[in-house]
Amino acid sequence: MIDVYFWPTPNGRKITIMLEECDMPYTIVPVDIGGGDQFTPEFLRICPNNRMPAIIDKEPLGGGEPISIFESGAIMEYLAEKSGKFLPKDPAKKYAVLQWVHWQMANLGPMMGNANHFKNYAKNMVDDESKLEYGQRRFIGEVDRLAGVMDTQLSLHPYLAGNDYSIADMITWPWAMFLNRLAAPEGSDGGWDAYPNVKRWVDEVGSRDAVKRGQAAGGDLGKQELTKEQEEARRKLLFNQTNESVRQAREAALKG
Ligand SMILES: N[C@@H](CCC(=O)N[C@@H](CS)C(=O)NCC(=O)O)C(=O)O
């Protein structure tokens, strides 16, 4: 059985989608990131980066003691290796998949995260919204570029790594499904018009039963109504982390 430390965000859903695709049994352990669960000693002992997702596999690949893994890319590779699915063994085909896995982890995810921050969250954190313009242009522009990279690839191939559905598609889909809301060519309001091949692929991957189940998993989490004060406290917790604050939390966790 695999414990998935999870909150219903795109990074969390990559893992539930893969587990559903592989038909591997799992238990969701909620990590309420607005409430500070990513700083509990239990979580920091398995994830030094105070970010979900993470997993503990009690029946690990290779046998022996339970293992824990953080970073969604590493988790996807591990689950692919354990299940023998969605990551070919042939080296050329394997790296055709892994290059897109790393592309998602280093490019699409972080850039969409920053675009979302500047577009939707940051207005509550500055006195004058015009201060956000450069950040919005920079990150929304970069997301538009990445959507173009993806759209071109998907105009040439059915899936990101070629002819076969793989962990590259599963890791990218939970983010890419929002490209119509976050990417926008200069002067446009967004939508799918500029990225028709991404739209075709978003619909096709989204119609898979396992993807629907993985997307719905833990869907009752994070639904509580929040007061303005609670929202403010959650923003402070998420956006004021420093060298000192994370160091102290992890050192306390390791002592405990
Ligand atoms: N590169 C990491 C990113 C994970 C990540 O950013 N998780 C966010 C939620 S989507 C989180 O846990 N945030 C908690 C925080 O900001 O304190 C991965 O892919 O696993």
mmCIF file of C-alpha atoms and ligand atoms in Angstrom:
data_model
loop_
_atom_site.group_PDB
_atom_site.id
_atom_site.type_symbol
_atom_site.label_atom_id
_atom_site.label_comp_id
_atom_site.label_asym_id
_atom_site.label_seq_id
_atom_site.Cartn_x
_atom_site.Cartn_y
_atom_site.Cartn_z
ATOM 1 C CA MET A 1 0.000 0.000 0.000
ATOM 2 C CA ILE A 2 1.272 3.474 -0.858
ATOM 3 C CA ASP A 3 0.567 6.522 1.314
ATOM 4 C CA VAL A 4 0.214 9.648 -0.826
ATOM 5 C CA TYR A 5 0.794 12.930 0.977
ATOM 6 C CA PHE A 6 -1.612 14.994 -1.020
ATOM 7 C CA TRP A 7 -3.588 18.166 -1.499
ATOM 8 C CA PRO A 8 -5.860 18.621 -4.539
ATOM 9 C CA THR A 9 -3.570 20.735 -6.742
ATOM 10 C CA PRO A 10 -2.048 19.928 -10.155
ATOM 11 C CA ASN A 11 1.159 18.596 -8.580
ATOM 12 C CA GLY A 12 -0.805 16.325 -6.242
ATOM 13 C CA ARG A 13 -3.042 15.026 -9.008
ATOM 14 C CA LYS A 14 -0.144 13.835 -11.154
ATOM 15 C CA ILE A 15 0.380 11.095 -8.573
ATOM 16 C CA THR A 16 -3.239 10.018 -8.076
ATOM 17 C CA ILE A 17 -3.640 9.835 -11.883
ATOM 18 C CA MET A 18 -0.570 7.587 -12.209
ATOM 19 C CA LEU A 19 -1.695 5.354 -9.319
ATOM 20 C CA GLU A 20 -5.126 5.000 -10.922
ATOM 21 C CA GLU A 21 -3.582 4.251 -14.316
ATOM 22 C CA CYS A 22 -1.433 1.518 -12.735
ATOM 23 C CA ASP A 23 -4.278 0.210 -10.569
ATOM 24 C CA MET A 24 -2.036 0.448 -7.495
ATOM 25 C CA PRO A 25 -3.788 0.686 -4.116
ATOM 26 C CA TYR A 26 -3.126 3.908 -2.196
ATOM 27 C CA THR A 27 -4.257 5.903 0.805
ATOM 28 C CA ILE A 28 -4.471 9.682 0.719
ATOM 29 C CA VAL A 29 -2.832 11.480 3.645
ATOM 30 C CA PRO A 30 -4.105 15.089 3.453
ATOM 31 C CA VAL A 31 -1.468 17.850 3.624
ATOM 32 C CA ASP A 32 -3.449 21.074 3.989
ATOM 33 C CA ILE A 33 -0.814 23.453 2.609
ATOM 34 C CA GLY A 34 -2.776 26.581 3.548
ATOM 35 C CA GLY A 35 -3.150 25.274 7.090
ATOM 36 C CA GLY A 36 0.551 24.487 7.532
ATOM 37 C CA ASP A 37 0.593 20.676 7.337
ATOM 38 C CA GLN A 38 3.703 20.860 5.136
ATOM 39 C CA PHE A 39 5.566 22.027 8.261
ATOM 40 C CA THR A 40 4.552 19.172 10.568
ATOM 41 C CA PRO A 41 7.480 17.064 11.807
ATOM 42 C CA GLU A 42 5.910 13.951 10.236
ATOM 43 C CA PHE A 43 5.862 15.582 6.794
ATOM 44 C CA LEU A 44 9.241 17.337 7.005
ATOM 45 C CA ARG A 45 10.895 14.043 7.900
ATOM 46 C CA ILE A 46 9.922 12.711 4.452
ATOM 47 C CA CYS A 47 9.966 15.992 2.491
ATOM 48 C CA PRO A 48 12.715 18.502 3.364
ATOM 49 C CA ASN A 49 11.300 20.933 0.777
ATOM 50 C CA ASN A 50 7.947 21.434 2.615
ATOM 51 C CA ARG A 51 5.989 20.876 -0.591
ATOM 52 C CA MET A 52 3.557 18.102 -1.366
ATOM 53 C CA PRO A 53 3.253 15.552 -3.023
ATOM 54 C CA ALA A 54 5.346 12.883 -1.364
ATOM 55 C CA ILE A 55 4.830 9.143 -0.948
ATOM 56 C CA ILE A 56 5.720 6.366 1.454
ATOM 57 C CA ASP A 57 5.750 2.913 -0.117
ATOM 58 C CA LYS A 58 5.519 0.197 2.523
ATOM 59 C CA GLU A 59 6.197 -2.550 -0.015
ATOM 60 C CA PRO A 60 8.957 -0.872 -1.992
ATOM 61 C CA LEU A 61 10.532 -1.796 -5.255
ATOM 62 C CA GLY A 62 13.469 -4.051 -4.362
ATOM 63 C CA GLY A 63 11.946 -5.042 -0.987
ATOM 64 C CA GLY A 64 13.165 -3.983 2.458
ATOM 65 C CA GLU A 65 12.131 -1.068 4.647
ATOM 66 C CA PRO A 66 9.441 1.391 3.514
ATOM 67 C CA ILE A 67 10.829 4.168 1.342
ATOM 68 C CA SER A 68 9.729 7.771 1.070
ATOM 69 C CA ILE A 69 10.069 9.962 -2.030
ATOM 70 C CA PHE A 70 9.382 13.658 -2.598
ATOM 71 C CA GLU A 71 9.268 15.671 -5.883
ATOM 72 C CA SER A 72 6.510 14.612 -8.243
ATOM 73 C CA GLY A 73 8.923 13.828 -11.110
ATOM 74 C CA ALA A 74 10.877 11.362 -8.970
ATOM 75 C CA ILE A 75 7.640 9.813 -7.705
ATOM 76 C CA MET A 76 6.349 9.318 -11.259
ATOM 77 C CA GLU A 77 9.605 7.654 -12.322
ATOM 78 C CA TYR A 78 9.493 5.393 -9.269
ATOM 79 C CA LEU A 79 5.886 4.339 -9.893
ATOM 80 C CA ALA A 80 6.679 3.702 -13.561
ATOM 81 C CA GLU A 81 9.637 1.526 -12.602
ATOM 82 C CA LYS A 82 7.651 -0.328 -9.960
ATOM 83 C CA SER A 83 4.656 -0.993 -12.207
ATOM 84 C CA GLY A 84 6.661 -1.538 -15.386
ATOM 85 C CA LYS A 85 4.198 0.779 -17.158
ATOM 86 C CA PHE A 86 4.194 4.140 -18.992
ATOM 87 C CA LEU A 87 8.031 4.436 -19.190
ATOM 88 C CA PRO A 88 9.628 2.207 -21.829
ATOM 89 C CA LYS A 89 12.785 0.234 -20.973
ATOM 90 C CA ASP A 90 14.427 0.782 -24.364
ATOM 91 C CA PRO A 91 16.909 3.653 -23.682
ATOM 92 C CA ALA A 92 15.978 5.825 -26.678
ATOM 93 C CA LYS A 93 12.263 5.565 -25.899
ATOM 94 C CA LYS A 94 12.820 5.972 -22.159
ATOM 95 C CA TYR A 95 14.697 9.251 -22.588
ATOM 96 C CA ALA A 96 12.167 10.452 -25.147
ATOM 97 C CA VAL A 97 9.714 10.284 -22.216
ATOM 98 C CA LEU A 98 12.038 11.560 -19.472
ATOM 99 C CA GLN A 99 13.044 14.690 -21.382
ATOM 100 C CA TRP A 100 9.372 15.766 -21.390
ATOM 101 C CA VAL A 101 8.965 14.802 -17.729
ATOM 102 C CA HIS A 102 11.866 17.106 -16.875
ATOM 103 C CA TRP A 103 10.518 19.772 -19.239
ATOM 104 C CA GLN A 104 7.290 19.808 -17.249
ATOM 105 C CA MET A 105 9.072 19.844 -13.889
ATOM 106 C CA ALA A 106 11.540 22.612 -14.750
ATOM 107 C CA ASN A 107 9.461 24.692 -17.157
ATOM 108 C CA LEU A 108 5.697 24.382 -17.484
ATOM 109 C CA GLY A 109 4.957 23.769 -13.769
ATOM 110 C CA PRO A 110 7.087 26.576 -12.263
ATOM 111 C CA MET A 111 6.177 29.102 -14.986
ATOM 112 C CA MET A 112 2.444 28.401 -14.701
ATOM 113 C CA GLY A 113 2.774 28.602 -10.903
ATOM 114 C CA ASN A 114 4.382 32.040 -11.175
ATOM 115 C CA ALA A 115 1.911 33.236 -13.828
ATOM 116 C CA ASN A 116 -0.951 32.144 -11.549
ATOM 117 C CA HIS A 117 0.672 33.924 -8.614
ATOM 118 C CA PHE A 118 1.055 37.240 -10.428
ATOM 119 C CA LYS A 119 -2.355 37.031 -12.090
ATOM 120 C CA ASN A 120 -4.522 35.742 -9.247
ATOM 121 C CA TYR A 121 -2.812 36.010 -5.841
ATOM 122 C CA ALA A 122 -0.353 38.878 -5.835
ATOM 123 C CA LYS A 123 -2.969 41.655 -6.029
ATOM 124 C CA ASN A 124 -3.708 41.028 -2.346
ATOM 125 C CA MET A 125 -0.065 41.505 -1.497
ATOM 126 C CA VAL A 126 0.795 44.911 -2.994
ATOM 127 C CA ASP A 127 -0.556 48.410 -2.392
ATOM 128 C CA ASP A 128 -0.516 49.289 -6.112
ATOM 129 C CA GLU A 129 -1.488 46.703 -8.742
ATOM 130 C CA SER A 130 0.606 48.388 -11.442
ATOM 131 C CA LYS A 131 3.648 46.922 -9.635
ATOM 132 C CA LEU A 132 2.513 43.513 -10.904
ATOM 133 C CA GLU A 133 2.522 44.340 -14.600
ATOM 134 C CA TYR A 134 6.084 43.305 -15.417
ATOM 135 C CA GLY A 135 5.786 40.009 -13.487
ATOM 136 C CA GLN A 136 2.508 39.210 -15.219
ATOM 137 C CA ARG A 137 3.920 39.980 -18.666
ATOM 138 C CA ARG A 138 7.067 37.992 -18.010
ATOM 139 C CA PHE A 139 5.406 34.827 -16.699
ATOM 140 C CA ILE A 140 2.280 34.830 -18.872
ATOM 141 C CA GLY A 141 4.585 35.412 -21.870
ATOM 142 C CA GLU A 142 6.780 32.489 -20.858
ATOM 143 C CA VAL A 143 3.721 30.256 -20.418
ATOM 144 C CA ASP A 144 2.603 31.291 -23.914
ATOM 145 C CA ARG A 145 6.032 30.271 -25.263
ATOM 146 C CA LEU A 146 5.852 26.905 -23.497
ATOM 147 C CA ALA A 147 2.317 26.330 -24.778
ATOM 148 C CA GLY A 148 3.721 26.907 -28.282
ATOM 149 C CA VAL A 149 6.477 24.334 -27.677
ATOM 150 C CA MET A 150 3.872 21.840 -26.518
ATOM 151 C CA ASP A 151 1.402 22.625 -29.280
ATOM 152 C CA THR A 152 4.051 22.095 -31.971
ATOM 153 C CA GLN A 153 5.096 18.765 -30.458
ATOM 154 C CA LEU A 154 1.465 17.652 -30.301
ATOM 155 C CA SER A 155 0.913 18.723 -33.918
ATOM 156 C CA LEU A 156 3.594 16.170 -34.871
ATOM 157 C CA HIS A 157 2.756 13.340 -32.455
ATOM 158 C CA PRO A 158 -0.343 12.060 -30.658
ATOM 159 C CA TYR A 159 1.384 12.233 -27.252
ATOM 160 C CA LEU A 160 4.220 14.288 -25.804
ATOM 161 C CA ALA A 161 6.850 11.585 -26.196
ATOM 162 C CA GLY A 162 5.586 10.220 -29.506
ATOM 163 C CA ASN A 163 3.053 7.528 -30.287
ATOM 164 C CA ASP A 164 2.494 6.195 -26.775
ATOM 165 C CA TYR A 165 0.773 7.613 -23.717
ATOM 166 C CA SER A 166 3.348 7.874 -20.894
ATOM 167 C CA ILE A 167 4.212 9.514 -17.577
ATOM 168 C CA ALA A 168 5.166 12.609 -19.634
ATOM 169 C CA ASP A 169 1.469 13.072 -20.487
ATOM 170 C CA MET A 170 0.267 12.319 -16.956
ATOM 171 C CA ILE A 171 2.692 14.754 -15.334
ATOM 172 C CA THR A 172 1.840 17.542 -17.778
ATOM 173 C CA TRP A 173 -1.926 17.162 -18.106
ATOM 174 C CA PRO A 174 -3.012 18.489 -14.656
ATOM 175 C CA TRP A 175 -1.226 21.775 -15.441
ATOM 176 C CA ALA A 176 -1.875 21.975 -19.190
ATOM 177 C CA MET A 177 -5.633 21.694 -18.723
ATOM 178 C CA PHE A 178 -5.472 25.300 -17.391
ATOM 179 C CA LEU A 179 -3.455 26.748 -20.291
ATOM 180 C CA ASN A 180 -6.575 28.349 -21.761
ATOM 181 C CA ARG A 181 -6.845 30.425 -18.558
ATOM 182 C CA LEU A 182 -3.167 31.238 -17.988
ATOM 183 C CA ALA A 183 -1.444 31.407 -21.354
ATOM 184 C CA ALA A 184 -2.221 34.253 -23.687
ATOM 185 C CA PRO A 185 -0.366 35.459 -26.758
ATOM 186 C CA GLU A 186 0.420 39.194 -26.422
ATOM 187 C CA GLY A 187 -2.789 41.170 -26.940
ATOM 188 C CA SER A 188 -5.164 38.207 -26.522
ATOM 189 C CA ASP A 189 -7.361 37.215 -23.577
ATOM 190 C CA GLY A 190 -6.412 33.558 -23.676
ATOM 191 C CA GLY A 191 -8.609 30.629 -24.599
ATOM 192 C CA TRP A 192 -7.630 27.608 -26.699
ATOM 193 C CA ASP A 193 -7.497 29.252 -30.165
ATOM 194 C CA ALA A 194 -3.715 29.609 -30.172
ATOM 195 C CA TYR A 195 -3.133 26.035 -28.948
ATOM 196 C CA PRO A 196 -5.499 23.691 -30.843
ATOM 197 C CA ASN A 197 -3.255 20.621 -30.585
ATOM 198 C CA VAL A 198 -2.907 21.041 -26.825
ATOM 199 C CA LYS A 199 -6.696 21.299 -26.617
ATOM 200 C CA ARG A 200 -7.112 18.055 -28.641
ATOM 201 C CA TRP A 201 -4.688 16.259 -26.300
ATOM 202 C CA VAL A 202 -6.183 17.795 -23.086
ATOM 203 C CA ASP A 203 -9.594 16.418 -24.118
ATOM 204 C CA GLU A 204 -8.274 13.027 -25.125
ATOM 205 C CA VAL A 205 -6.186 12.451 -21.984
ATOM 206 C CA GLY A 206 -8.999 13.856 -19.832
ATOM 207 C CA SER A 207 -11.443 11.314 -21.249
ATOM 208 C CA ARG A 208 -9.483 8.347 -19.840
ATOM 209 C CA ASP A 209 -11.311 6.709 -16.928
ATOM 210 C CA ALA A 210 -8.165 6.492 -14.767
ATOM 211 C CA VAL A 211 -7.445 10.188 -15.351
ATOM 212 C CA LYS A 212 -10.995 11.053 -14.300
ATOM 213 C CA ARG A 213 -10.617 8.972 -11.120
ATOM 214 C CA GLY A 214 -7.183 10.428 -10.331
ATOM 215 C CA GLN A 215 -8.480 13.938 -10.902
ATOM 216 C CA ALA A 216 -11.458 13.341 -8.610
ATOM 217 C CA ALA A 217 -9.428 11.694 -5.801
ATOM 218 C CA GLY A 218 -9.416 13.673 -2.570
ATOM 219 C CA GLY A 219 -11.847 16.108 -4.145
ATOM 220 C CA ASP A 220 -13.611 16.798 -0.859
ATOM 221 C CA LEU A 221 -10.387 18.285 0.573
ATOM 222 C CA GLY A 222 -9.902 22.051 0.593
ATOM 223 C CA LYS A 223 -13.577 22.835 0.150
ATOM 224 C CA GLN A 224 -14.158 24.649 3.447
ATOM 225 C CA GLU A 225 -15.466 28.250 3.391
ATOM 226 C CA LEU A 226 -12.806 30.641 4.690
ATOM 227 C CA THR A 227 -13.167 33.974 6.416
ATOM 228 C CA LYS A 228 -11.088 36.937 5.154
ATOM 229 C CA GLU A 229 -8.805 36.527 8.189
ATOM 230 C CA GLN A 230 -8.278 32.835 7.486
ATOM 231 C CA GLU A 231 -7.474 33.599 3.852
ATOM 232 C CA GLU A 232 -4.962 36.235 4.921
ATOM 233 C CA ALA A 233 -3.326 33.804 7.376
ATOM 234 C CA ARG A 234 -3.048 31.148 4.619
ATOM 235 C CA ARG A 235 -1.452 33.657 2.239
ATOM 236 C CA LYS A 236 1.087 34.654 4.912
ATOM 237 C CA LEU A 237 1.982 31.039 5.510
ATOM 238 C CA LEU A 238 2.400 30.250 1.823
ATOM 239 C CA PHE A 239 4.178 33.378 0.660
ATOM 240 C CA ASN A 240 6.430 34.406 3.564
ATOM 241 C CA GLN A 241 8.696 31.394 3.903
ATOM 242 C CA THR A 242 12.368 32.207 4.450
ATOM 243 C CA ASN A 243 15.716 30.515 4.842
ATOM 244 C CA GLU A 244 15.348 30.853 8.636
ATOM 245 C CA SER A 245 11.717 29.719 8.921
ATOM 246 C CA VAL A 246 12.181 26.520 6.906
ATOM 247 C CA ARG A 247 15.517 25.715 8.551
ATOM 248 C CA GLN A 248 14.008 25.979 12.046
ATOM 249 C CA ALA A 249 10.994 23.839 11.125
ATOM 250 C CA ARG A 250 13.140 21.057 9.650
ATOM 251 C CA GLU A 251 15.669 21.065 12.485
ATOM 252 C CA ALA A 252 12.808 20.786 15.009
ATOM 253 C CA ALA A 253 11.301 17.915 12.979
ATOM 254 C CA LEU A 254 14.574 16.003 12.925
ATOM 255 C CA LYS A 255 15.058 16.400 16.700
ATOM 256 C CA GLY A 256 11.523 15.175 17.454
HETATM 257 N N1 LIG B 1 8.532 20.561 -7.648
HETATM 258 C C1 LIG B 1 7.566 20.142 -6.671
HETATM 259 C C2 LIG B 1 6.553 21.258 -6.472
HETATM 260 C C3 LIG B 1 5.524 20.907 -5.451
HETATM 261 C C4 LIG B 1 4.725 22.134 -5.032
HETATM 262 O O1 LIG B 1 5.023 23.274 -5.416
HETATM 263 N N2 LIG B 1 3.697 21.892 -4.184
HETATM 264 C C5 LIG B 1 2.907 22.961 -3.667
HETATM 265 C C6 LIG B 1 1.434 22.772 -3.964
HETATM 266 S S1 LIG B 1 1.141 22.585 -5.700
HETATM 267 C C7 LIG B 1 3.051 22.995 -2.139
HETATM 268 O O2 LIG B 1 3.115 21.962 -1.503
HETATM 269 N N3 LIG B 1 3.110 24.201 -1.554
HETATM 270 C C8 LIG B 1 3.271 24.361 -0.157
HETATM 271 C C9 LIG B 1 3.933 25.675 0.195
HETATM 272 O O3 LIG B 1 4.068 26.538 -0.700
HETATM 273 O O4 LIG B 1 4.302 25.851 1.370
HETATM 274 C C10 LIG B 1 6.884 18.854 -7.150
HETATM 275 O O5 LIG B 1 6.573 18.801 -8.336
HETATM 276 O O6 LIG B 1 6.683 17.935 -6.335
#
